Coordinates of C-alpha atoms in Angstrom, one line a residue:
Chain A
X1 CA 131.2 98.7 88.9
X2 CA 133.8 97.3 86.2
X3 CA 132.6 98.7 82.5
X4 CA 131.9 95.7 80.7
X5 CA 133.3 95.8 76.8
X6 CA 131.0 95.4 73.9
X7 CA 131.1 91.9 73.2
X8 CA 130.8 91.3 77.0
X9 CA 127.7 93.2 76.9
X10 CA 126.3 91.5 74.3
X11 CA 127.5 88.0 76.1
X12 CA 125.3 89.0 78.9
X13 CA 122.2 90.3 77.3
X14 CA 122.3 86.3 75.8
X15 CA 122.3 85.0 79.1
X16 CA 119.9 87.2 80.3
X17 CA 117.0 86.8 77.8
X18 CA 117.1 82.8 77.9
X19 CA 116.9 83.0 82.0
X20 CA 114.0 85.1 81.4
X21 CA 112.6 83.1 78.7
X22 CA 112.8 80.0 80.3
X23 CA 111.2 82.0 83.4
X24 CA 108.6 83.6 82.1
X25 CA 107.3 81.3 79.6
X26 CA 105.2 79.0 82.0
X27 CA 103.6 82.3 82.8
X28 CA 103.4 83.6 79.4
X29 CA 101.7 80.3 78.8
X30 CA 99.6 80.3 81.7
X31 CA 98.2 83.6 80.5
X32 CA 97.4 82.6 77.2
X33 CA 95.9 79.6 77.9
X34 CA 93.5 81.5 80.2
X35 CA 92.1 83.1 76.7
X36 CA 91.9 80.0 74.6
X37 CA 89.0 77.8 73.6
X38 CA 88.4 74.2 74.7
X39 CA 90.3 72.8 71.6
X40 CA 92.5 75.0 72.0
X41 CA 94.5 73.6 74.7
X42 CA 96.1 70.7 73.4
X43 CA 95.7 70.9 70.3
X44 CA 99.0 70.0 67.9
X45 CA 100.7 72.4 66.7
X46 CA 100.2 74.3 69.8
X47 CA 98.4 77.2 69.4
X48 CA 100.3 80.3 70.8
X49 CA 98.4 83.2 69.9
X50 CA 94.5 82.7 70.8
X51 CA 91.9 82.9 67.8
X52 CA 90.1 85.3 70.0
X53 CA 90.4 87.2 72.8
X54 CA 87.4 86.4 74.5
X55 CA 87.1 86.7 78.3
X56 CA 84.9 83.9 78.4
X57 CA 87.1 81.9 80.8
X58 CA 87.6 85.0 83.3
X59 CA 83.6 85.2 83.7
X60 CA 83.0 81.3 83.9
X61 CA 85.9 81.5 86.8
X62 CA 84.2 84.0 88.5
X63 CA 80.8 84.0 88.3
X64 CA 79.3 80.3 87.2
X65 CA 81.8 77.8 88.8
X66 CA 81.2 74.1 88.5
X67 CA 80.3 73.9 92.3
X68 CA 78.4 76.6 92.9
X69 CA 81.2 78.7 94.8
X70 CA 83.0 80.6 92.4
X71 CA 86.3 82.9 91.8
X72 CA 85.0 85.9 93.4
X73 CA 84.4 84.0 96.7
X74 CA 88.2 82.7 96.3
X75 CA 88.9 86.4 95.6
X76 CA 87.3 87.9 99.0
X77 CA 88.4 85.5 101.1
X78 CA 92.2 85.4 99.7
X79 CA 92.1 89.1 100.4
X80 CA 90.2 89.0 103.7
X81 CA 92.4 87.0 104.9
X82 CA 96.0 88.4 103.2
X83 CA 95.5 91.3 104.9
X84 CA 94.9 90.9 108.1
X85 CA 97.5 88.6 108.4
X86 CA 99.6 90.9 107.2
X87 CA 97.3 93.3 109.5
X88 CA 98.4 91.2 112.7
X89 CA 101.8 90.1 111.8
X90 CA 103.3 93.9 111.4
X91 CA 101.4 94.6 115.0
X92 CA 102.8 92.1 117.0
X93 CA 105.8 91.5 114.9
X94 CA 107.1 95.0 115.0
X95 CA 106.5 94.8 119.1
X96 CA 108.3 91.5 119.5
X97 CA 111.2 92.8 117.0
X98 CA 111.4 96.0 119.0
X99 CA 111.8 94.6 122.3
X100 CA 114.1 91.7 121.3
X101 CA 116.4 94.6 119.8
X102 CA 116.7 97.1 122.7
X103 CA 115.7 95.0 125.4
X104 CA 117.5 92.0 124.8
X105 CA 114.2 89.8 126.1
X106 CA 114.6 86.6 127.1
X107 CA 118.5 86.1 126.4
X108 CA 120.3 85.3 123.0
X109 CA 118.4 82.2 122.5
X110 CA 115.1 83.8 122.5
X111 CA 115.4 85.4 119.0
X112 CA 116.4 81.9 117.4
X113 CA 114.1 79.8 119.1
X114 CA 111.0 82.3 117.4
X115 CA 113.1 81.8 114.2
X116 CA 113.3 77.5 114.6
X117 CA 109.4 77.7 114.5
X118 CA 110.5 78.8 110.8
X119 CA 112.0 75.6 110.0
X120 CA 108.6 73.8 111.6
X121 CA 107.2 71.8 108.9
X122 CA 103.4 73.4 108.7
X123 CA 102.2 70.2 108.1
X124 CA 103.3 68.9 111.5
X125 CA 101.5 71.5 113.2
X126 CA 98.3 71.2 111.0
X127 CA 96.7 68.4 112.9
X128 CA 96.9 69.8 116.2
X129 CA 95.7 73.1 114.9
X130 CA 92.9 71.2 113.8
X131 CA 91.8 69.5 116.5
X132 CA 92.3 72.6 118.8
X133 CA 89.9 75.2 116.3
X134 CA 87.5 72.2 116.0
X135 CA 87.2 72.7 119.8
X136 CA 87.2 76.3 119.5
X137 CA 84.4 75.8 116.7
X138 CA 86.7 78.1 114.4
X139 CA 86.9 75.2 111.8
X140 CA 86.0 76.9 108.0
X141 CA 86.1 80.4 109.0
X142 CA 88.6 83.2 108.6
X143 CA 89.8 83.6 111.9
X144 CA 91.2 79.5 111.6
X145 CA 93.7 81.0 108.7
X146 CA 94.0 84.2 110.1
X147 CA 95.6 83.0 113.0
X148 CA 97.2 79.8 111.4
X149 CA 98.8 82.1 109.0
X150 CA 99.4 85.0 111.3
X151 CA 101.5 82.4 113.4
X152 CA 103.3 81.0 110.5
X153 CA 104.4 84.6 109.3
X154 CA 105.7 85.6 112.7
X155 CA 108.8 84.6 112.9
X156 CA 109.7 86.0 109.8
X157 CA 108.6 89.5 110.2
X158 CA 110.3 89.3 113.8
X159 CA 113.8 88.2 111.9
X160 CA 113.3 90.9 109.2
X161 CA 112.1 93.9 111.5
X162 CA 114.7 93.0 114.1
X163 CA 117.8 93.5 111.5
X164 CA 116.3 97.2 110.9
X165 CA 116.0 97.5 115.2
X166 CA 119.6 96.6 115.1
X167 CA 120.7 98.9 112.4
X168 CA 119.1 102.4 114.3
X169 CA 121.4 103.8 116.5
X170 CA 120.2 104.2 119.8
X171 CA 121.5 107.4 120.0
X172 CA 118.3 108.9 118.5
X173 CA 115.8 106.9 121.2
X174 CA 117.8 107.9 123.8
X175 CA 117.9 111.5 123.2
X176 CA 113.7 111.2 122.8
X177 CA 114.0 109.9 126.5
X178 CA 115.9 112.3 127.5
X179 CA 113.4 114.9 126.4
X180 CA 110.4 112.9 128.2
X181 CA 109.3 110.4 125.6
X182 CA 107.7 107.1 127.1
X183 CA 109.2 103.8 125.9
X184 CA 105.8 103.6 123.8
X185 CA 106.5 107.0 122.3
X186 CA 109.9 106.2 121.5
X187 CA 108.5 103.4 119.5
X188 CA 106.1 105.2 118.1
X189 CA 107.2 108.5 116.9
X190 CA 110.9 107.9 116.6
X191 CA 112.1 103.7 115.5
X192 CA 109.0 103.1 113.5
X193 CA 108.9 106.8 111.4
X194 CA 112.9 105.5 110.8
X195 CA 111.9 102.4 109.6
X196 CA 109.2 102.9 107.0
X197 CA 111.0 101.0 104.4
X198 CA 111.4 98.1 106.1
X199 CA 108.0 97.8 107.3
X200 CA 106.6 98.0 103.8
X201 CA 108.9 95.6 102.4
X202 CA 108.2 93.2 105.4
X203 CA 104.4 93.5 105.2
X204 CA 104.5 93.2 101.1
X205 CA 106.2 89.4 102.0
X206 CA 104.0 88.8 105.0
X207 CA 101.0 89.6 102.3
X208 CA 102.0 87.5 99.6
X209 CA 102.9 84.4 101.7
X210 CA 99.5 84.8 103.3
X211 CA 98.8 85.0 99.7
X212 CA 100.0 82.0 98.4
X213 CA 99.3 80.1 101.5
X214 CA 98.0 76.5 100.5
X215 CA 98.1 73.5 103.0
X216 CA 96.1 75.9 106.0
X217 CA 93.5 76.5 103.6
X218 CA 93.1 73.4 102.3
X219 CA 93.0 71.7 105.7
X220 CA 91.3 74.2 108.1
X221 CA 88.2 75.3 105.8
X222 CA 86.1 73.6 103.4
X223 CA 82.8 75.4 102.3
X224 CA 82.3 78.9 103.9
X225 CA 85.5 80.2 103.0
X226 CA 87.8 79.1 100.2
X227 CA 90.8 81.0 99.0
X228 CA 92.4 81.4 95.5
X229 CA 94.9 78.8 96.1
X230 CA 92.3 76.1 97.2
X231 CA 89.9 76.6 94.1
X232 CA 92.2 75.8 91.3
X233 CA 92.6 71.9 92.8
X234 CA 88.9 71.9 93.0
X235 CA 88.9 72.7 89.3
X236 CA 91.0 69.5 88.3
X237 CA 87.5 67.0 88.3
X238 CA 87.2 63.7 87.8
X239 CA 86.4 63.3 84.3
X240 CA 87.1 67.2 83.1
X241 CA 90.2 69.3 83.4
X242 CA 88.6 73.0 83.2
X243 CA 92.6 74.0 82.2
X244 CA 91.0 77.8 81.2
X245 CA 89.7 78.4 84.0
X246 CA 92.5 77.5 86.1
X247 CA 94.6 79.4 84.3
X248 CA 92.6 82.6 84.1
X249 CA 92.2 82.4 88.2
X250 CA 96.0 81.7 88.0
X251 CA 96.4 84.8 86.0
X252 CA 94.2 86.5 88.4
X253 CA 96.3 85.1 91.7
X254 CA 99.1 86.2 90.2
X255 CA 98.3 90.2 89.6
X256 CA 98.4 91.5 93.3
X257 CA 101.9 90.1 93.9
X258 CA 103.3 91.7 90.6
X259 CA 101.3 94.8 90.9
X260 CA 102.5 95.5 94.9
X261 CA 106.0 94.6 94.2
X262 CA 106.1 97.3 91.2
X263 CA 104.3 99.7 93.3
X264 CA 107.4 99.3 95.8
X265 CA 110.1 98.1 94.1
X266 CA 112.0 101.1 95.6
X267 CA 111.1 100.1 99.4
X268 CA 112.1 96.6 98.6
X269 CA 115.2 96.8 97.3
X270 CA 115.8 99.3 100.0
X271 CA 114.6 97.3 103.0
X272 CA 116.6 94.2 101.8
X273 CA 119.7 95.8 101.4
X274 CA 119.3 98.0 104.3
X275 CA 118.7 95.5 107.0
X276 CA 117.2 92.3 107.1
X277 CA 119.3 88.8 106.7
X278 CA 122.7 89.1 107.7
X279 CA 125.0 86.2 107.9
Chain B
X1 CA 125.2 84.0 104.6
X2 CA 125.4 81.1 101.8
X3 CA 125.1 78.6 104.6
X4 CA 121.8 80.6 105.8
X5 CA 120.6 80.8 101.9
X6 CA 121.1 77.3 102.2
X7 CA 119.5 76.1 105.2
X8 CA 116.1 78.2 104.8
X9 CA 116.5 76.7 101.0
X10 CA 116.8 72.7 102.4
X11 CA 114.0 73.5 104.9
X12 CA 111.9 74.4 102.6
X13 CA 112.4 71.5 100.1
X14 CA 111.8 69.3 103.4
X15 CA 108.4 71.0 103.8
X16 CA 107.4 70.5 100.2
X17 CA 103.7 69.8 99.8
X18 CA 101.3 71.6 97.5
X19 CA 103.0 70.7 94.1
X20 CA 103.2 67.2 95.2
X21 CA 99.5 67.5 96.0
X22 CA 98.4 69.2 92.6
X23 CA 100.9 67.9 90.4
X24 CA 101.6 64.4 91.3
X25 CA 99.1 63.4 94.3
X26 CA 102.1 61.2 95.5
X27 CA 102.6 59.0 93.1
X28 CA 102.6 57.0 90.8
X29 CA 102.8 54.1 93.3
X30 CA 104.1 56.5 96.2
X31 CA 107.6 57.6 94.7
X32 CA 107.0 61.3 94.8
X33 CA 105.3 61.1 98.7
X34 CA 107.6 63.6 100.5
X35 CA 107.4 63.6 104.4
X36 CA 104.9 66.3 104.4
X37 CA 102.8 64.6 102.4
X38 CA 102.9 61.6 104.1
X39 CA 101.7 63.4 107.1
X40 CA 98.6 64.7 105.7
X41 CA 97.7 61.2 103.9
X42 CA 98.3 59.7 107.1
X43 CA 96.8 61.9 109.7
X44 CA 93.8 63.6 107.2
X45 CA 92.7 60.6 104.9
X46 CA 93.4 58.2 107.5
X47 CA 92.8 59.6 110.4
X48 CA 95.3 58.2 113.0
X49 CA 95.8 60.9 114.9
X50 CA 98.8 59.4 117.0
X51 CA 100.7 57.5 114.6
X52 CA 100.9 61.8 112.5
X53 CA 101.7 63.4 115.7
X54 CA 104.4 60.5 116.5
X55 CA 105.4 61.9 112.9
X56 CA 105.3 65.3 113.1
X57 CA 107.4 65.2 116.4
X58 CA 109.9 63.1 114.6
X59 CA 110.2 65.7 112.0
X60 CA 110.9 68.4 114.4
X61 CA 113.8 66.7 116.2
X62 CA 115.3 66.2 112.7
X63 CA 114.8 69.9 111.9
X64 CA 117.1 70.5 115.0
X65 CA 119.1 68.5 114.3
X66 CA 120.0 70.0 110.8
X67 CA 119.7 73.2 112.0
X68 CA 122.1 72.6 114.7
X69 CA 124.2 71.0 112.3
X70 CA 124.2 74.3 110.3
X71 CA 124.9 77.1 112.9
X72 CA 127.6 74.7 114.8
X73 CA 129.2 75.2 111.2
X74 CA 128.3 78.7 110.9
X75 CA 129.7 79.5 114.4
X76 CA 132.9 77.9 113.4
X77 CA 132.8 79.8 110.1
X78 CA 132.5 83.1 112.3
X79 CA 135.2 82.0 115.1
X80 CA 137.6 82.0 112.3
X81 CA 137.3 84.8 110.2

């Protein structure tokens, strides 16, 4: 890369602070906001730094909600479900990706007919997915956004694993034939090993949009299981705005993306650069 | 690869619905209703069933179409270079 000069430097480090400020600040906000007292909130000149740091918010989130189902349910079921939609995705999605790499299955059109399901607008495909779990009597229980979600993830992964497929040379499976592997132990021991990088990358975005996943959860469940994403509307009453508490389950919502994509920043960057979209 | 950054981008604008839902709730009057939105009003408040899946097939054949639109142009693209 070009050495920048000094003033160019400087030029830059501007530019780079007011993005950040201007990104960061709703969350800054958010964050604070989650500590503050009722008159707190709007009160003029807005109050930045909290007169104390009490959790008080966090534990009325969690533990004595206005409706009797509080943050930790929001908590269990977000994760229930997060992970084994990420769980289900990587399985079938790293089989699909496989053979649509080697095997060429079902032509060239195959591979971008799985990715037009993409471009589906959920919402379109939310009332039939209603009406067929209310048959199935899977209405309000994890399997409805499990498999919802599951679906709705699939392409992706498939797009992103495929790129990686394509990138191994086949060189290295064909040498494991050679040498007696089955086609399962190919996959197996030799392209998935290879591929470790991409597979966490793909099942850190698979989590978090299983994650942040809103219009399945609002539609398909109602009582039995609600995720994070479906209590803070519920917070927003009709006469009282509990702004706190949305923001400290906001806070909380927000930890498991930031914290995973610290904890493999290195695979990310890695498995985006390495494979992946390419035009 | 900008044309791809800016299809999944326009899709996903088209499919807007939960910061309509929490931040406006469609309105006021109906200006911020985006399609997706209208969907759910019509086929989860309302309950016509047909008149949302009429919808939500309408939607999809626009989604081809733009998508279409897009690769036809990114084939092109491709043929030349």
């Amino acid at each position: 890369m070009r050495r920048m000069s000094y003033p160019q430097k400087i030029a830059a480090g501007i530019v780079l602070i007011v993005a950040l400020v201007l990104f960061l600040f709703p969350v800054v906000w958010m964050f604070l906001t989650s500590f503050k007292s009722e008159s707190e909130y709007f009160s003029y000149p807005p109050v930045f730094i909290p007169r104390d740091f009490s959790p008080r918010n966090y534990i009325n989130a969690m533990a004595l909600p206005p409706d009797g189902r509080g943050g930790i349910q929001g908590l269990r079921d977000s994760l229930i479900i997060g992970l084994s939609t990420t769980a289900f995705s990587m399985v079938i999605g790293s089989l699909a990706a496989y053979s649509l790499s080697r095997f060429k299955t079902g032509g060239e059109n195959f591979s971008f007919w799985i990715l037009s399901t993409r471009m589906f607008p959920p919402v379109a495909a939310a009332l039939p997915l209603f009406l067929i779990f209310k048959q199935l009597k899977l209405l309000d229980t994890h399997w409805a956004l499990i498999i919802a979600n599951t679906v709705f993830n699939l392409p992706f992964v498939i797009w992103m694993l495929k790129g990686f497929f394509d990138d191994l040379s086949p060189e290295m499976e064909e040498a494991a034939l050679i040498d007696g592997c089955t086609h399962w132990g190919v996959f197996a021991r030799v392209a998935l090993p290879l591929i470790t990088p991409g597979l966490v990358a793909t099942s850190l975005f698979s989590f978090i949009f299983a994650w942040n996943e809103f219009m399945f959860a609002l539609l398909l469940t109602r009582r039995s299981v609600r995720t994070l994403t479906v209590i803070v509307p519920s917070l927003v009453g009709g006469h009282e705005i509990l702004w706190g508490e949305i923001a400290a389950i906001g806070t909380i919502a927000i930890i498991p993306g930031i914290v995973l994509s610290i904890l493999f920043q290195r695979f990310l960057v890695r498995g985006l650069t390495m494979g992946a979209v390419k035009g | 690869m900008i044309i791809i950054g800016v299809l999944i981008r326009a899709m996903d604008a088209f499919k807007l619905f939960d910061i309509v839902y929490l931040v406006t709730g469609g309105g006021p009057g109906n200006v911020t209703e985006t399609i997706s939105f209208y969907t759910y009003l019509q086929g989860f408040k309302f309950f016509s069933l047909g008149y949302t899946a009429a919808m939500a097939f309408i939607q999809l054949i626009i989604i081809t179409l733009v998508a279409r639109f897009f690769l036809g142009f990114q084939k092109r693209q491709r043929g030349e270079t």
